[in-house]
């Protein structure tokens, strides 16, 4: 019975956080930009018609509300039909995971729209002068050596943990496959970080200072997600070993919420230089 | 320290890069030992082809204005200040002018000089020199 209430509470929190709190925050940010930096004064910020932006915002709100209602209904069904048998973890983790993926759809669609807007910005940017800093960008310009050290320490600890754990010969244990998967994820995150640090600017008008701030935020988020992911992988193995898998879905939901908190961090609006989107800069 | 290039200018982009880096060294904005961005970084920031930036860096390395230290990156040369005033085009034009004058003094016609110059350049190119 306690597990049932714990499960419902944690998943309810996931529902609130990812389908109400963060989406509301994002939609409010979009509205703030539309109100404070209108197309009449900041034309370069709007390479597409204003209707396109309001439609994106409206669809984002509608989709999240739909997922919120759907989630609440699903939770109601789970609450009334919560099985007490020991095989529950086979389906409750599937619910948490699949619902998390559904909750990510709106932000994914928003990201695709952002990419389209930036692509249109680059297409309509007819300036012949281009500027760059004559300073190399390095990893530690964006992340503190301490945080980087923690990422490396956690990864090495994970590898040692897996190698040590192999000696127990559990039939369910994936062995080196765990190292391969986590290493693959680390390589992927490193690639994303490098792309942000050295790749082409998505927004052609973005100031160097804004780019530095944004890259720094992304690299820190990736570092924290890497740490969270590795610790969660260790936890799931330990949960299997000590036969507390019935709590697996609860910890999975908490893990997803922590990931969401890491991922949904934004630069303060006041810190962003919107002057670059004014018409006056067209000549520069 | 920033750099600005104009893709609409008649001066080739790689020449603009060379001139601006040399000018930054001359003005003291860049000092010996200062690190420069990698070719990839600068090319991406300026939205240029990597080969264009690589060509500019290659010329600057040849003129000893910058120095490449492998994986550690590219740095301003210790003698960059003195070397950035060196213009290879002026030297080539001056030496070639002297040589042509000397050949004319021997009685060679311009046509013969042109043919001989072409043949020598072709031989040098074929032998990979």
Tab-separated table of C-alpha atoms in Angstrom, chain A residues 127-138 197-201 208 211, chain B residues 1-8 35-37 41-42 44-48 72:
chain	number	residue	atom	x	y	z
A	127	UNK	CA	25.540	40.738	-44.453
A	128	UNK	CA	28.906	40.436	-46.163
A	129	UNK	CA	30.925	41.322	-43.057
A	130	UNK	CA	31.613	38.584	-40.536
A	131	UNK	CA	33.247	38.853	-37.160
A	132	UNK	CA	35.074	36.398	-34.934
A	133	UNK	CA	37.201	36.390	-31.817
A	134	UNK	CA	40.898	35.646	-32.288
A	135	UNK	CA	41.015	33.551	-29.149
A	136	UNK	CA	40.811	29.782	-28.941
A	137	UNK	CA	37.899	28.334	-27.031
A	138	UNK	CA	38.879	25.645	-24.559
A	197	UNK	CA	31.997	24.859	-28.497
A	198	UNK	CA	33.546	24.798	-31.966
A	199	UNK	CA	30.674	24.379	-34.423
A	200	UNK	CA	28.928	27.009	-36.504
A	201	UNK	CA	26.596	29.411	-34.757
A	208	UNK	CA	29.900	36.284	-28.712
A	211	UNK	CA	27.183	32.315	-27.240
B	1	UNK	CA	40.722	40.779	-29.947
B	2	UNK	CA	38.363	40.405	-32.897
B	3	UNK	CA	38.682	39.957	-36.623
B	4	UNK	CA	36.324	41.202	-39.332
B	5	UNK	CA	36.246	39.999	-42.908
B	6	UNK	CA	34.187	41.236	-45.818
B	7	UNK	CA	33.194	38.585	-48.335
B	8	UNK	CA	32.036	41.315	-50.733
B	35	UNK	CA	47.236	31.324	-28.793
B	36	UNK	CA	45.136	31.586	-31.947
B	37	UNK	CA	41.884	29.744	-32.590
B	41	UNK	CA	36.966	27.192	-34.986
B	42	UNK	CA	37.847	30.303	-36.983
B	44	UNK	CA	33.106	28.038	-38.404
B	45	UNK	CA	32.930	31.413	-36.639
B	46	UNK	CA	33.456	33.298	-39.902
B	47	UNK	CA	31.328	30.839	-41.870
B	48	UNK	CA	34.197	30.193	-44.287
B	72	UNK	CA	48.649	22.150	-28.641
